[in-house]
PDB file of C-alpha atoms and ligand atoms in Angstrom:
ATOM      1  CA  UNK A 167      13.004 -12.341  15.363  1.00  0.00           C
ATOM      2  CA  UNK A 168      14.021 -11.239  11.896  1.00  0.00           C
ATOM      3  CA  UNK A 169      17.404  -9.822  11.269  1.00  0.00           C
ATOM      4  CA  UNK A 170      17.615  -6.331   9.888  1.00  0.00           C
ATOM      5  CA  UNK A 171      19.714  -5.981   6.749  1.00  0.00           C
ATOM      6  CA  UNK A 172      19.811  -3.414   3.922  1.00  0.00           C
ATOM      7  CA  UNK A 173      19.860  -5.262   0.461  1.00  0.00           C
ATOM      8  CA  UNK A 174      16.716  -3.786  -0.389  1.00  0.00           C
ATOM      9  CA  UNK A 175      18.107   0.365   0.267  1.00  0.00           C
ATOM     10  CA  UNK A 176      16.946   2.389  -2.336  1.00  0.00           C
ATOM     11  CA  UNK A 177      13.530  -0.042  -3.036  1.00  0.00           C
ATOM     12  CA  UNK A 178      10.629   2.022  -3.417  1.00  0.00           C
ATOM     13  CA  UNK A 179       7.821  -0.456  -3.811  1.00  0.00           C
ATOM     14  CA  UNK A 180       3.877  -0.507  -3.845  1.00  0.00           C
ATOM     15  CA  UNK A 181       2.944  -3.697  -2.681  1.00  0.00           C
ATOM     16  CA  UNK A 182      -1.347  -4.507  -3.744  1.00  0.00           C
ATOM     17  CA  UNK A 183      -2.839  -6.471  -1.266  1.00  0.00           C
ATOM     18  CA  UNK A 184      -0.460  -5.703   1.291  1.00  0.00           C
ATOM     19  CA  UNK A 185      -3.019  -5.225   4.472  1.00  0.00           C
ATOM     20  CA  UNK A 186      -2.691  -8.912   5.160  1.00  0.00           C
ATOM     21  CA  UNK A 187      -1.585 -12.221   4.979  1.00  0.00           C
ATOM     22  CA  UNK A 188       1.251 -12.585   1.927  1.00  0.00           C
ATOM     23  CA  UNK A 189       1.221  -8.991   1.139  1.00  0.00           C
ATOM     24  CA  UNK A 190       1.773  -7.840   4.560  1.00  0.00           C
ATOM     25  CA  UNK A 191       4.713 -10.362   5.113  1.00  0.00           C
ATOM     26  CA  UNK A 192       6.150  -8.906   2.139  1.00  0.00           C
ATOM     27  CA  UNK A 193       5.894  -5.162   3.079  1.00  0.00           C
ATOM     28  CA  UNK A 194       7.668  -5.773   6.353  1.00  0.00           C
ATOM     29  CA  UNK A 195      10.201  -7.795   4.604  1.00  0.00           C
ATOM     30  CA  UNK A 196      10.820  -5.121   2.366  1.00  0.00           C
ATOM     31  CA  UNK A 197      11.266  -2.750   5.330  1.00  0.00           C
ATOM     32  CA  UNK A 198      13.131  -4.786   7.344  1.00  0.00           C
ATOM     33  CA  UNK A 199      15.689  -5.055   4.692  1.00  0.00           C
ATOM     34  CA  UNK A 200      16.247  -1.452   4.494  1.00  0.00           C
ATOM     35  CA  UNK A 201      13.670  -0.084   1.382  1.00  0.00           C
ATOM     36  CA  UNK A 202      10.142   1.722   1.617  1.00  0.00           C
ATOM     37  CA  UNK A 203       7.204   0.517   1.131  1.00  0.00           C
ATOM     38  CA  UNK A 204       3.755   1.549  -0.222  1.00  0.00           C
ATOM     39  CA  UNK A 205       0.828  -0.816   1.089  1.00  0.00           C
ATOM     40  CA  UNK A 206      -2.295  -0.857  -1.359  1.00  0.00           C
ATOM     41  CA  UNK A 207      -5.034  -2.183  -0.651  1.00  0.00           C
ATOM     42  CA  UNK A 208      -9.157  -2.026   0.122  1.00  0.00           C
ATOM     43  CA  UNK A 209      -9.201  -2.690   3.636  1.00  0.00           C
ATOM     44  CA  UNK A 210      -8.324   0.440   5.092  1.00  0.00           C
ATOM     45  CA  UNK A 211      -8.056  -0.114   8.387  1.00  0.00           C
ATOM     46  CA  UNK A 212      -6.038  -2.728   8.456  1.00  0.00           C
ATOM     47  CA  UNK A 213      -3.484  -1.172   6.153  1.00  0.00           C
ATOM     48  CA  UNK A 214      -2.838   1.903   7.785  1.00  0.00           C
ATOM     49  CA  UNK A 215      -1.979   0.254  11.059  1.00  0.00           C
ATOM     50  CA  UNK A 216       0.475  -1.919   9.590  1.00  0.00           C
ATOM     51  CA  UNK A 217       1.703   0.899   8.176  1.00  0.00           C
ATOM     52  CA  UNK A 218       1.888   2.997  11.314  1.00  0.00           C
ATOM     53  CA  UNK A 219       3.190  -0.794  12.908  1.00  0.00           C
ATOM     54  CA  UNK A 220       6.439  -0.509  10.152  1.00  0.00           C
ATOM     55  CA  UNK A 221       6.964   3.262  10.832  1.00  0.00           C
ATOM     56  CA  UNK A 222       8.320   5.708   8.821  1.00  0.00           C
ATOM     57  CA  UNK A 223       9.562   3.818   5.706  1.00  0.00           C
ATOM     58  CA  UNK A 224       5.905   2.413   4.962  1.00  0.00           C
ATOM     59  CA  UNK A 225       3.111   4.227   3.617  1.00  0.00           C
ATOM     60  CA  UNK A 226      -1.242   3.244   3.135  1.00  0.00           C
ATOM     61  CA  UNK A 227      -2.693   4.184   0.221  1.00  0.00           C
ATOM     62  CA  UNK A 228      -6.289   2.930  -0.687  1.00  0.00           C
ATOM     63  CA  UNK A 229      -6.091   1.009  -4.453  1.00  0.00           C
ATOM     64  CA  UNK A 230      -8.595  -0.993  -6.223  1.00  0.00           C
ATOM     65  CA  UNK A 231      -6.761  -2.564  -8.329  1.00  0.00           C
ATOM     66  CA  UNK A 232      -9.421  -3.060 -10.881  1.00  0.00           C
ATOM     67  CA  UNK A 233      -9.332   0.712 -11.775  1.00  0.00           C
ATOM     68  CA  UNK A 234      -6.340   2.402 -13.828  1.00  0.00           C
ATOM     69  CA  UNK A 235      -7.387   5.892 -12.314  1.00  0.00           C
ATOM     70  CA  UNK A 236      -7.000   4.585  -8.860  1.00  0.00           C
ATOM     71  CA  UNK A 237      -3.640   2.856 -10.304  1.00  0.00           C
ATOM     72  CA  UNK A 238      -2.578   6.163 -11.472  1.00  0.00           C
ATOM     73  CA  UNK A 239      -3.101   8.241  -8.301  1.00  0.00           C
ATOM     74  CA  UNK A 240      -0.929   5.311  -6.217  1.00  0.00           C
ATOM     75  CA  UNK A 241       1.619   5.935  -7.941  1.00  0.00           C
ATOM     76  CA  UNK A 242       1.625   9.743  -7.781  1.00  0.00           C
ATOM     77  CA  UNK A 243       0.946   8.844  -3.764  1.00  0.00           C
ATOM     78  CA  UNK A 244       4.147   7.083  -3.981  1.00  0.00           C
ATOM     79  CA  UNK A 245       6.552   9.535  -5.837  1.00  0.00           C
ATOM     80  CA  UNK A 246       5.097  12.049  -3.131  1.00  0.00           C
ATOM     81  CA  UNK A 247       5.974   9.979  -0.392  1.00  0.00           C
ATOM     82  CA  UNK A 248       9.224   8.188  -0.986  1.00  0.00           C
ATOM     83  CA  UNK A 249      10.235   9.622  -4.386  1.00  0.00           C
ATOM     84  CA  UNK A 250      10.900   7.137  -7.550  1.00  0.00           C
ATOM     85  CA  UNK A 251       9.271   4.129  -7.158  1.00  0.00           C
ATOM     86  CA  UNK A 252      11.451   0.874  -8.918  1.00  0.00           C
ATOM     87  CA  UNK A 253       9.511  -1.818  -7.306  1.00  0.00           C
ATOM     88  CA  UNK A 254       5.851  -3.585  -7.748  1.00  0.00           C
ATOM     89  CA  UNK A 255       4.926  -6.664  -6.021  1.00  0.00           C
ATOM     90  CA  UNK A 256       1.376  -7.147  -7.667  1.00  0.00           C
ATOM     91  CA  UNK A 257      -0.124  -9.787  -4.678  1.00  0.00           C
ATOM     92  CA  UNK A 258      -3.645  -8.775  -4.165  1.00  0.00           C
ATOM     93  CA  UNK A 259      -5.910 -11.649  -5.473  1.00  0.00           C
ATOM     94  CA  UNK A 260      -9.182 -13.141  -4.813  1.00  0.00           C
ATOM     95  CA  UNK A 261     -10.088 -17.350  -4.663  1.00  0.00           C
ATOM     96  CA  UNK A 262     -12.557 -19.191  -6.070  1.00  0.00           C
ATOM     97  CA  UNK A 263     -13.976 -23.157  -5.078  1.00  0.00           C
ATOM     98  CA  UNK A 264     -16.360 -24.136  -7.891  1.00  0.00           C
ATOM     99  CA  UNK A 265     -15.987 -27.650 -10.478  1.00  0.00           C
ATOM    100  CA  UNK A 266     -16.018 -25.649 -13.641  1.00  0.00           C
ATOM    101  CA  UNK A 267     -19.234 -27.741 -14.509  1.00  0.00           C
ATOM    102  CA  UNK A 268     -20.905 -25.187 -11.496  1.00  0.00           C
ATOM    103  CA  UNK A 269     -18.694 -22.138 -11.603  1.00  0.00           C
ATOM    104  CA  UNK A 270     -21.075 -18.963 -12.322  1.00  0.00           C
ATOM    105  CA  UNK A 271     -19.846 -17.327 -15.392  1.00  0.00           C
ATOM    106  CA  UNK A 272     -19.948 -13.586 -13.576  1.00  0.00           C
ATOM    107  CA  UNK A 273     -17.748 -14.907 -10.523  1.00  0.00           C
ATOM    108  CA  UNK A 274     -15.560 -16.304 -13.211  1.00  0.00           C
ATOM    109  CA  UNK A 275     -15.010 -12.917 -14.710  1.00  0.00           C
ATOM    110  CA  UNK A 276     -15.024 -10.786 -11.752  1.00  0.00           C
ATOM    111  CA  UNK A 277     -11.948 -13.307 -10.237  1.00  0.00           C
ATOM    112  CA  UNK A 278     -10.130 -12.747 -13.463  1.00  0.00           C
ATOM    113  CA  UNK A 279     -10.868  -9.182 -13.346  1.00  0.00           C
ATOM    114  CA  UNK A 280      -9.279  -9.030 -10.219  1.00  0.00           C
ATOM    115  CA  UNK A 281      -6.433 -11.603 -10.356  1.00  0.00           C
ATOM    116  CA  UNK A 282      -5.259 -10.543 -13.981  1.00  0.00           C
ATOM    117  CA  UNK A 283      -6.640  -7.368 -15.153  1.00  0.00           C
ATOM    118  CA  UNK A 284      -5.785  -5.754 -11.998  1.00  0.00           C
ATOM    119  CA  UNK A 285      -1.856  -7.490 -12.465  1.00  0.00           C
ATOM    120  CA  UNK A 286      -2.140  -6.029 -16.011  1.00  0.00           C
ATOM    121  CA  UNK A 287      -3.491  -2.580 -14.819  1.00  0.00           C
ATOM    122  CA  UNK A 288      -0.592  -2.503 -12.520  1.00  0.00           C
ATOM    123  CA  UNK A 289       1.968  -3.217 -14.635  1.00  0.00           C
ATOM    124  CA  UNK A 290       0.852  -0.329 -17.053  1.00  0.00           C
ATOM    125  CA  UNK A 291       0.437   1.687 -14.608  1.00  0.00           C
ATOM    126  CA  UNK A 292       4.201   1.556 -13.544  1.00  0.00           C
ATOM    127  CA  UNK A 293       6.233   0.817 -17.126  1.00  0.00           C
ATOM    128  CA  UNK A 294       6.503   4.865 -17.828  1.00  0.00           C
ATOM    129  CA  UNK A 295       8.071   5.974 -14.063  1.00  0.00           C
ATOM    130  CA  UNK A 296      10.388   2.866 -14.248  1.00  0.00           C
ATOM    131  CA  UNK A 297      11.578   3.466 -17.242  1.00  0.00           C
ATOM    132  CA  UNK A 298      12.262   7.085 -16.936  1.00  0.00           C
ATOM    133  CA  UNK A 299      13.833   6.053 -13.521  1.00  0.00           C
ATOM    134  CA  UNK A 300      16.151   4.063 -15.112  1.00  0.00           C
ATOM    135  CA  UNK A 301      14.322   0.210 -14.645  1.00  0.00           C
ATOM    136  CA  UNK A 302      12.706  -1.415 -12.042  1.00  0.00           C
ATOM    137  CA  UNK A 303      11.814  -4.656 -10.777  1.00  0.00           C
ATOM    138  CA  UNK A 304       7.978  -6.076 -10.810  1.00  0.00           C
ATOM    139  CA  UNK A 305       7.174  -9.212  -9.083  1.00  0.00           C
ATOM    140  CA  UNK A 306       3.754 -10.469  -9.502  1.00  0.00           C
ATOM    141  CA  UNK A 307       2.715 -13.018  -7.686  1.00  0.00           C
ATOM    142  CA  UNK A 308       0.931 -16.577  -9.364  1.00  0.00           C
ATOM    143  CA  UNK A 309       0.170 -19.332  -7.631  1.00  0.00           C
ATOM    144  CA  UNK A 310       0.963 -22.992  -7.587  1.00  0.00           C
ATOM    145  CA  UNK A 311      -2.110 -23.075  -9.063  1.00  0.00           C
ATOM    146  CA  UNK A 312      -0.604 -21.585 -11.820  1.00  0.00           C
ATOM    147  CA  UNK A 313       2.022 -24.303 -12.755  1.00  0.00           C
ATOM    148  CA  UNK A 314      -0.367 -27.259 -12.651  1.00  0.00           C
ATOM    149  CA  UNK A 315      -3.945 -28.056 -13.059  1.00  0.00           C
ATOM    150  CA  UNK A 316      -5.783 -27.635  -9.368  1.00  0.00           C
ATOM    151  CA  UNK A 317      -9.240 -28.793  -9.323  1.00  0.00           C
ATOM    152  CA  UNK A 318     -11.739 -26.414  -8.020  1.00  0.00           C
ATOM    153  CA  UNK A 319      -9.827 -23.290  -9.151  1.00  0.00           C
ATOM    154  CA  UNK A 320     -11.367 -22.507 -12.518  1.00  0.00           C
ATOM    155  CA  UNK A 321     -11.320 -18.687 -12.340  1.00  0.00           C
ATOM    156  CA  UNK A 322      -8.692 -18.772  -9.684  1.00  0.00           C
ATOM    157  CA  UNK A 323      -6.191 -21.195 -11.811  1.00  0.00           C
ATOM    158  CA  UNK A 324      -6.304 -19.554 -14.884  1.00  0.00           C
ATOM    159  CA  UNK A 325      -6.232 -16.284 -13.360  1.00  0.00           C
ATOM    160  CA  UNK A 326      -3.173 -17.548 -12.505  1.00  0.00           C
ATOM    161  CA  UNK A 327      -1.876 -19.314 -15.615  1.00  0.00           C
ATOM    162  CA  UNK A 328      -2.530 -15.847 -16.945  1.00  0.00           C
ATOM    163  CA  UNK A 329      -0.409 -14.041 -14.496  1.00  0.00           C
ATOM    164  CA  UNK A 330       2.325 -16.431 -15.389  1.00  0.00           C
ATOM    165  CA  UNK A 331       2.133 -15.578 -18.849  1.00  0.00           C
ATOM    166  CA  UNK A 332       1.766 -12.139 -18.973  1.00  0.00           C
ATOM    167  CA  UNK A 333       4.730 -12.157 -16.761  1.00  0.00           C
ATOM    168  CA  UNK A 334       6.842 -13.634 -19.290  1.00  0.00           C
ATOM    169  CA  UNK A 335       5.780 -11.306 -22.378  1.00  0.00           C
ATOM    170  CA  UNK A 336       6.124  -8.535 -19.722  1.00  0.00           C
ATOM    171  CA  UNK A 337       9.716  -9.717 -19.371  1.00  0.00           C
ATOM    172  CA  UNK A 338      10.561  -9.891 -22.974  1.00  0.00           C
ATOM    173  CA  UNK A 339       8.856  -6.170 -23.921  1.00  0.00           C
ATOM    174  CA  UNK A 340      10.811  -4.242 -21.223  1.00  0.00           C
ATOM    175  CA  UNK A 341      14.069  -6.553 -20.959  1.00  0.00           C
ATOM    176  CA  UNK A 342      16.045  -3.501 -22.746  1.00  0.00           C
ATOM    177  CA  UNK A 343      14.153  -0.970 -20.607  1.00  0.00           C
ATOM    178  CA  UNK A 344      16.232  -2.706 -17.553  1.00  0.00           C
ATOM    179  CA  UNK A 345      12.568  -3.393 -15.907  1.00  0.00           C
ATOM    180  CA  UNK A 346      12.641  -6.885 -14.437  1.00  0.00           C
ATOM    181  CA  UNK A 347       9.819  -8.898 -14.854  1.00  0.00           C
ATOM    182  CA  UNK A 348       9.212 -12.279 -12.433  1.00  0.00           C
ATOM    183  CA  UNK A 349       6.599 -14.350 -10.889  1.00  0.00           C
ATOM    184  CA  UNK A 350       6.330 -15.851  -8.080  1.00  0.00           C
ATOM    185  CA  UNK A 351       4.341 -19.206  -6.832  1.00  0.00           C
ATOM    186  CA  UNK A 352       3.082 -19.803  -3.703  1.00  0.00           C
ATOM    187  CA  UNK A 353       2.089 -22.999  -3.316  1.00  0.00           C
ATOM    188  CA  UNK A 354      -0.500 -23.783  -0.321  1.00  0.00           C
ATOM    189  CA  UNK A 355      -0.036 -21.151   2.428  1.00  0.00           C
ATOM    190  CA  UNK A 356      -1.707 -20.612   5.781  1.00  0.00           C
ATOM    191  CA  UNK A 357      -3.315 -16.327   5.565  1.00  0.00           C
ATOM    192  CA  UNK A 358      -6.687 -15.089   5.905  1.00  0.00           C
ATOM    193  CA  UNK A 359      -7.541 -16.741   2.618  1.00  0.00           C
ATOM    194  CA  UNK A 360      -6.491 -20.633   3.154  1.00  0.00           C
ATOM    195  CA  UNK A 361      -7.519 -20.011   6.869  1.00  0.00           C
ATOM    196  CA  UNK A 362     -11.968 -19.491   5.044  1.00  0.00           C
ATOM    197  CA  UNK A 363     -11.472 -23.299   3.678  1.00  0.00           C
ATOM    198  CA  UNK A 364      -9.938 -25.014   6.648  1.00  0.00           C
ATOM    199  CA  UNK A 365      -6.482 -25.029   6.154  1.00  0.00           C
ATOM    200  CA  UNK A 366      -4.501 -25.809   9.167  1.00  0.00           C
ATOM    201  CA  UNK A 367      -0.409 -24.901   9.779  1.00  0.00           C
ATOM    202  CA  UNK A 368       1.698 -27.891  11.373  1.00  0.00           C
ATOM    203  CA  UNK A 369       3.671 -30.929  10.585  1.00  0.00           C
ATOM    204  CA  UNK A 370       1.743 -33.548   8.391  1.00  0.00           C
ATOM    205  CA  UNK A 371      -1.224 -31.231   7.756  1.00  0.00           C
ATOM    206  CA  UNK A 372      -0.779 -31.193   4.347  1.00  0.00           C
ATOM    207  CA  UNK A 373       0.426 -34.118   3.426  1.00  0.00           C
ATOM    208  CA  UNK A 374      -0.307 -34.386  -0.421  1.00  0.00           C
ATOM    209  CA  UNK A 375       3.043 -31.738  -0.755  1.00  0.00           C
ATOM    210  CA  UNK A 376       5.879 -33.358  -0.039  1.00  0.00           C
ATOM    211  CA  UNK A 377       7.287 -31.673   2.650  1.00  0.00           C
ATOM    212  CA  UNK A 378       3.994 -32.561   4.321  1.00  0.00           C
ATOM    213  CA  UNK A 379       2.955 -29.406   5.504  1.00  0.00           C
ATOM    214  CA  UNK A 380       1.176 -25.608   4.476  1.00  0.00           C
ATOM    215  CA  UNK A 381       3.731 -22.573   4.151  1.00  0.00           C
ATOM    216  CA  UNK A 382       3.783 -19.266   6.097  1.00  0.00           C
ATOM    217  CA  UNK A 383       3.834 -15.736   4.252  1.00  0.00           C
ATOM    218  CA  UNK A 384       7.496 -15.575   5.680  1.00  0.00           C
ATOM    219  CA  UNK A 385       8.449 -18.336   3.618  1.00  0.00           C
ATOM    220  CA  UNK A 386       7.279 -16.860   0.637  1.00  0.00           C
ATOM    221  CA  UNK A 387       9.003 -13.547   1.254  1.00  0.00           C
ATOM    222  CA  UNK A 388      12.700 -14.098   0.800  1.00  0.00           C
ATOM    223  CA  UNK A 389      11.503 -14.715  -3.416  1.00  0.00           C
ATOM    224  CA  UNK A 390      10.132 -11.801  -3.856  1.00  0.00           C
ATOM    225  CA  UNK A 391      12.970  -9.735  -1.911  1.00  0.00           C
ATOM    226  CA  UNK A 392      15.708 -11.571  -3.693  1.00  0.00           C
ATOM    227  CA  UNK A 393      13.393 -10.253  -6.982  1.00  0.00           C
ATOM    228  CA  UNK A 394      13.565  -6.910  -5.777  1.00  0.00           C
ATOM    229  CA  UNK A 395      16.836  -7.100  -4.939  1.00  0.00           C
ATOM    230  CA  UNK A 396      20.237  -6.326  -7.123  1.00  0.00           C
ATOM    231  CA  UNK A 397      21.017  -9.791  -6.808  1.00  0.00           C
ATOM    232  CA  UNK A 398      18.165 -10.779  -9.272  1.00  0.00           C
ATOM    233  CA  UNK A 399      20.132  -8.183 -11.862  1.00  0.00           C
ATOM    234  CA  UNK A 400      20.215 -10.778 -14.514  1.00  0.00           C
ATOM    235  CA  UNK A 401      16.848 -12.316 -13.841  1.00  0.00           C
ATOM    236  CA  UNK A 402      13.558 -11.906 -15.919  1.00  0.00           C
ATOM    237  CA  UNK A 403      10.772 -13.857 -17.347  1.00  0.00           C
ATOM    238  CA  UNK A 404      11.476 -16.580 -14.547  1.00  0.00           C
ATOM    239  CA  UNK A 405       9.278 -18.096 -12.086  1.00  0.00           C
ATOM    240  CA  UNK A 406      10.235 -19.483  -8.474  1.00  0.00           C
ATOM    241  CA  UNK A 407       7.763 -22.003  -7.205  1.00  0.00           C
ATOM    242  CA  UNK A 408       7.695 -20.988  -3.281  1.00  0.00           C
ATOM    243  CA  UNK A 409       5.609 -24.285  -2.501  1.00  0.00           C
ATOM    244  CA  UNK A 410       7.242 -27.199  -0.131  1.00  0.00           C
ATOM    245  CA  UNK A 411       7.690 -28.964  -3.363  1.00  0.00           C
ATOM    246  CA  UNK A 412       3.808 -29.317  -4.032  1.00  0.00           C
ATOM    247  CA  UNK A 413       4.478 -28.931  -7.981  1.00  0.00           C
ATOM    248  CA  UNK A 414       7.281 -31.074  -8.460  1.00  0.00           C
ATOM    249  CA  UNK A 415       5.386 -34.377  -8.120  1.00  0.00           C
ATOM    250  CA  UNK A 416       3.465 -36.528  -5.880  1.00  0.00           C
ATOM    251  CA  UNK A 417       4.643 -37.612  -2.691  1.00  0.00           C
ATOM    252  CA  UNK A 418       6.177 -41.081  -1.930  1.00  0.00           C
ATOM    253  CA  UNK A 419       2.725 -42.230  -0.025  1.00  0.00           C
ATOM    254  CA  UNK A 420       1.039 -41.176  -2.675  1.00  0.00           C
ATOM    255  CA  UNK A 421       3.755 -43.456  -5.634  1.00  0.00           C
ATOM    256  CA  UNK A 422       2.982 -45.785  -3.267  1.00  0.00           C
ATOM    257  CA  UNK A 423      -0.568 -46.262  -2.456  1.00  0.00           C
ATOM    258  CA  UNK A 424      -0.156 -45.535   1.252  1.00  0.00           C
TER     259      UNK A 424
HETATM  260  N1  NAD B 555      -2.445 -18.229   0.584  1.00  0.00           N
HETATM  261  C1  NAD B 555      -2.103 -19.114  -0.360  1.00  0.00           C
HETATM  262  O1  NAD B 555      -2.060 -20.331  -0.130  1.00  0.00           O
HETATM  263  C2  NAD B 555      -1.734 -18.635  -1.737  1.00  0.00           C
HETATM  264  C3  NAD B 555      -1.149 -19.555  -2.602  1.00  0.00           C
HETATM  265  C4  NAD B 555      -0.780 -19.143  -3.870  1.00  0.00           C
HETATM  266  C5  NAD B 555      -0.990 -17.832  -4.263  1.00  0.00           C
HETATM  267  N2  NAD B 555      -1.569 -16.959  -3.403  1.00  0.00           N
HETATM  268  C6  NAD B 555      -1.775 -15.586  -3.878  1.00  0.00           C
HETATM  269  O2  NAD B 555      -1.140 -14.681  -3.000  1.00  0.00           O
HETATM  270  C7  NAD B 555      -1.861 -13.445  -3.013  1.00  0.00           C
HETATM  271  C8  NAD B 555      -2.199 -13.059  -1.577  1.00  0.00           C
HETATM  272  O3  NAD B 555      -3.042 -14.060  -1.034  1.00  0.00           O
HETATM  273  P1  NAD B 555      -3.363 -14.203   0.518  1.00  0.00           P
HETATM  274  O4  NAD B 555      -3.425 -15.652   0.798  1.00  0.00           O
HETATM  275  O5  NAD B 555      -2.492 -13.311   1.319  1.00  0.00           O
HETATM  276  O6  NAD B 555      -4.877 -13.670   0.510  1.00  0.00           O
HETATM  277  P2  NAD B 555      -5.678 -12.707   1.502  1.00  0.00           P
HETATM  278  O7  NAD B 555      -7.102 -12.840   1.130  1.00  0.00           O
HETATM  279  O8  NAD B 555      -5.293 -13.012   2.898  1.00  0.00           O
HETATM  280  O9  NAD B 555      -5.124 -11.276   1.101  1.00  0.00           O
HETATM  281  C9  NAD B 555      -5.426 -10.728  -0.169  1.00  0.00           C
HETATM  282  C10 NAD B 555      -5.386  -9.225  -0.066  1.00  0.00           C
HETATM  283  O10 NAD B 555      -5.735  -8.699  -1.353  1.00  0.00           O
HETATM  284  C11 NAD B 555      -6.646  -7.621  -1.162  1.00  0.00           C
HETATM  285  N3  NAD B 555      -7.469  -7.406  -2.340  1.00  0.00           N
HETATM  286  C12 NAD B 555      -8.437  -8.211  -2.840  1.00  0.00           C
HETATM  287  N4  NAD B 555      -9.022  -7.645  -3.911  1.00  0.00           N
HETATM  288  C13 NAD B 555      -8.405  -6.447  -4.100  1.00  0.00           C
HETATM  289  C14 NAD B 555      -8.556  -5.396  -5.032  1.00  0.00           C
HETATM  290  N5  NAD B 555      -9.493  -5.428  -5.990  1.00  0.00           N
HETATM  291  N6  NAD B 555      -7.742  -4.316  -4.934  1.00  0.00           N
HETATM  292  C15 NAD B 555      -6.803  -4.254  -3.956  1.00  0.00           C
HETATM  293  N7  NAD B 555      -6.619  -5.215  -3.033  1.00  0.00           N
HETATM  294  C16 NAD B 555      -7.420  -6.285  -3.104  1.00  0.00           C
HETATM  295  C17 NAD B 555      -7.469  -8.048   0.043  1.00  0.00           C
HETATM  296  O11 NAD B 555      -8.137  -6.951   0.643  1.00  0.00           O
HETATM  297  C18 NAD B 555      -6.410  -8.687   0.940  1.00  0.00           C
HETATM  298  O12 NAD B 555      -5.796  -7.744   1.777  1.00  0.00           O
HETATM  299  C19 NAD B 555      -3.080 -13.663  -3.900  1.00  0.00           C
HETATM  300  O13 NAD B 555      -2.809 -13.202  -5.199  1.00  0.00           O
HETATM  301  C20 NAD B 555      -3.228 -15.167  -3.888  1.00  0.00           C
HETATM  302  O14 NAD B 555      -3.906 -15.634  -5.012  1.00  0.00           O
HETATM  303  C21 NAD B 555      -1.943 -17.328  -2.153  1.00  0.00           C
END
C-alpha cells in the first residue's frame, strides 16, 4: 500500500498515455500525493475507469496526441476541470521491432509521429497557459533507448533520442519563463507494451541489466513526481535514467564471459 502525502498539492497535470501501464502509475502517483490529474489518452474505456478508480481529483479526456486541435481542446478540458494546469507528463508512445535494414519507411514515420511530434505538439500546446500561470513543470518521458544504441528500435530509438533532445532545447528556451523542462528514462519495464514481446517480471529475468531484473511503472514514478514536484525547483534540461542500471554498462557476467 502506498502512503498518501501532499508534495504534489496544487499539481494540475495532463498525463498522455495515462490509461495504462507507465502513464497510469503516474496519474495515481500524482493523486496519491495530493495534485489532480488529467488522463489523455485513445483508449477510452480504460481511461475513464481509472479515472472514476482515482475519484474526484482525476479527470478522462480523449487526446490524440498527433493532432494540435485535439491538444488544444485538452487543455481547455483541463482549465475547466481543475483550473491552471502547471504540469505535463508527455508518456504516450508507441514501439517498434524491425533491423533498420527491414524497418518499413511509413512505420518509421508514423512511430516518430507519435513518439516525437506528438511530445512536440504537447509541449506547444502548454508553453502559453504555463507561462501566463506563472511556470510549470513538463516531464516527457524517453527511454533507455534513448541514452544508448538498442538494436531493433530504429523508429522507436530515435524517437527517443529525439525526445531527449528536444527536451533539452525545451529547457534552455523557457528556463526564464520558470517552465521546467526534464526527461525521464525508463529503462526495460514490465506494462502492456513489454508484456506483446515476452517480457517477464522477477529476479534474474533480465539479466543483461545489472540489477538482473525488468522494472515496474511504480518504480518509474517517484522521477517524474520528484519532476513535478517543488523539490525539482532548480532542475531543467536533465535526464534521470529510471533503468536498474541497464545504461551504465554491462554486467559483471557479461565483463566476464559467463
Ligand atoms: N515499458 C517500457 O519498458 C518502457 C521503457 C522505456 C520507455 N517507455 C516509454 O514509456 C511510455 C509508456 O509506455 P508503456 O510501456 O506504458 O506502453 P503502453 O503501450 O502500455 O501504454 C502506452 C499508452 O499510450 C497510449 N497512446 C499510444 N498512442 C497514442 C496517441 N497517438 N495519443 C494518445 N495516446 C496514445 C496508448 O493508448 C497507451 O495507453 C512510452 O512513451 C514508452 O515508449 C516504456
Amino acid at each position: 500500500m502506498t502512503a498518501e502525502s501532499h508534495v504534489l498539492s496544487g499539481v494540475v497535470a495532463i498525463v498522455t498515455g495515462g490509461a495504462r501501464g507507465l502513464g497510469a502509475a503516474f496519474a495515481r502517483h500524482i493523486v496519491t500525493n495530493g495534485g489532480r490529474v488529467v488522463i489523455a489518452d485513445l483508449l477510452d474505456a480504460e481511461g475513464k475507469l481509472l479515472a472514476g478508480e482515482l475519484g474526484p481529483s482525476a479527470a478522462y479526456t480523449h487526446l490524440d496526441v498527433t493532432d494540435p486541435e485535439q491538444w488544444a481542446s485538452a487543455v481547455t478540458f483541463t482549465h475547466a476541470e481543475f483550473g491552471t494546469l502547471t504540469g505535463l507528463v508527455n508518456n504516450a508512445g508507441v514501439a517498434t521491432g524491425q533491423f533498420i535494414e527491414h524497418e518499413p519507411v511509413d512505420h518509421l514515420r508514423s512511430v516518430l509521429e507519435v513518439n516525437l511530434v506528438g511530445v512536440f505538439n504537447g509541449m506547444q500546446a502548454v508553453i502559453a497557459p504555463m507561462r501566463a500561470a506563472g511556470g510549470g513543470s513538463i516531464v516527457n518521458i524517453s527511454s533507455a533507448a534513448g541514452l544508448f544504441g538498442l538494436a531493433l528500435t530504429a523508429g522507436y530509438g530515435a524517437s527517443k533520442w529525439g525526445v531527449r533532445g528536444l527536451t533539452k532545447i525545451a529547457a534552455v528556451e523557457l528556463g526564464t519563463d520558470r517552465i521546467r523542462v526534464n526527461s525521464v528514462h525508463p529503462g526495460m519495464t514490465y506494462t502492456p507494451m513489454t508484456a506483446q514481446v515476452g517480457i517477464q517480471t522477477g529476479e534474474g529475468n533480465y539479466p543483461n541489466t545489472p540489477m538482473g531484473r525488468v522494472g515496474v511503472p511504480e518504480e518509474i514514478a517517484g522521477a517524474v513526481g520528484y519532476l513535478l514536484s517543488d523539490a525539482a525547483a532548480y532542475v531543467t534540461g536533465a535526464e534521470i535514467a529510471v533503468d536498474g542500471g541497464w545504461t551504465a554498462g554491462p554486467t559483471v557476467k557479461y565483463v566476464m564471459g559467463q
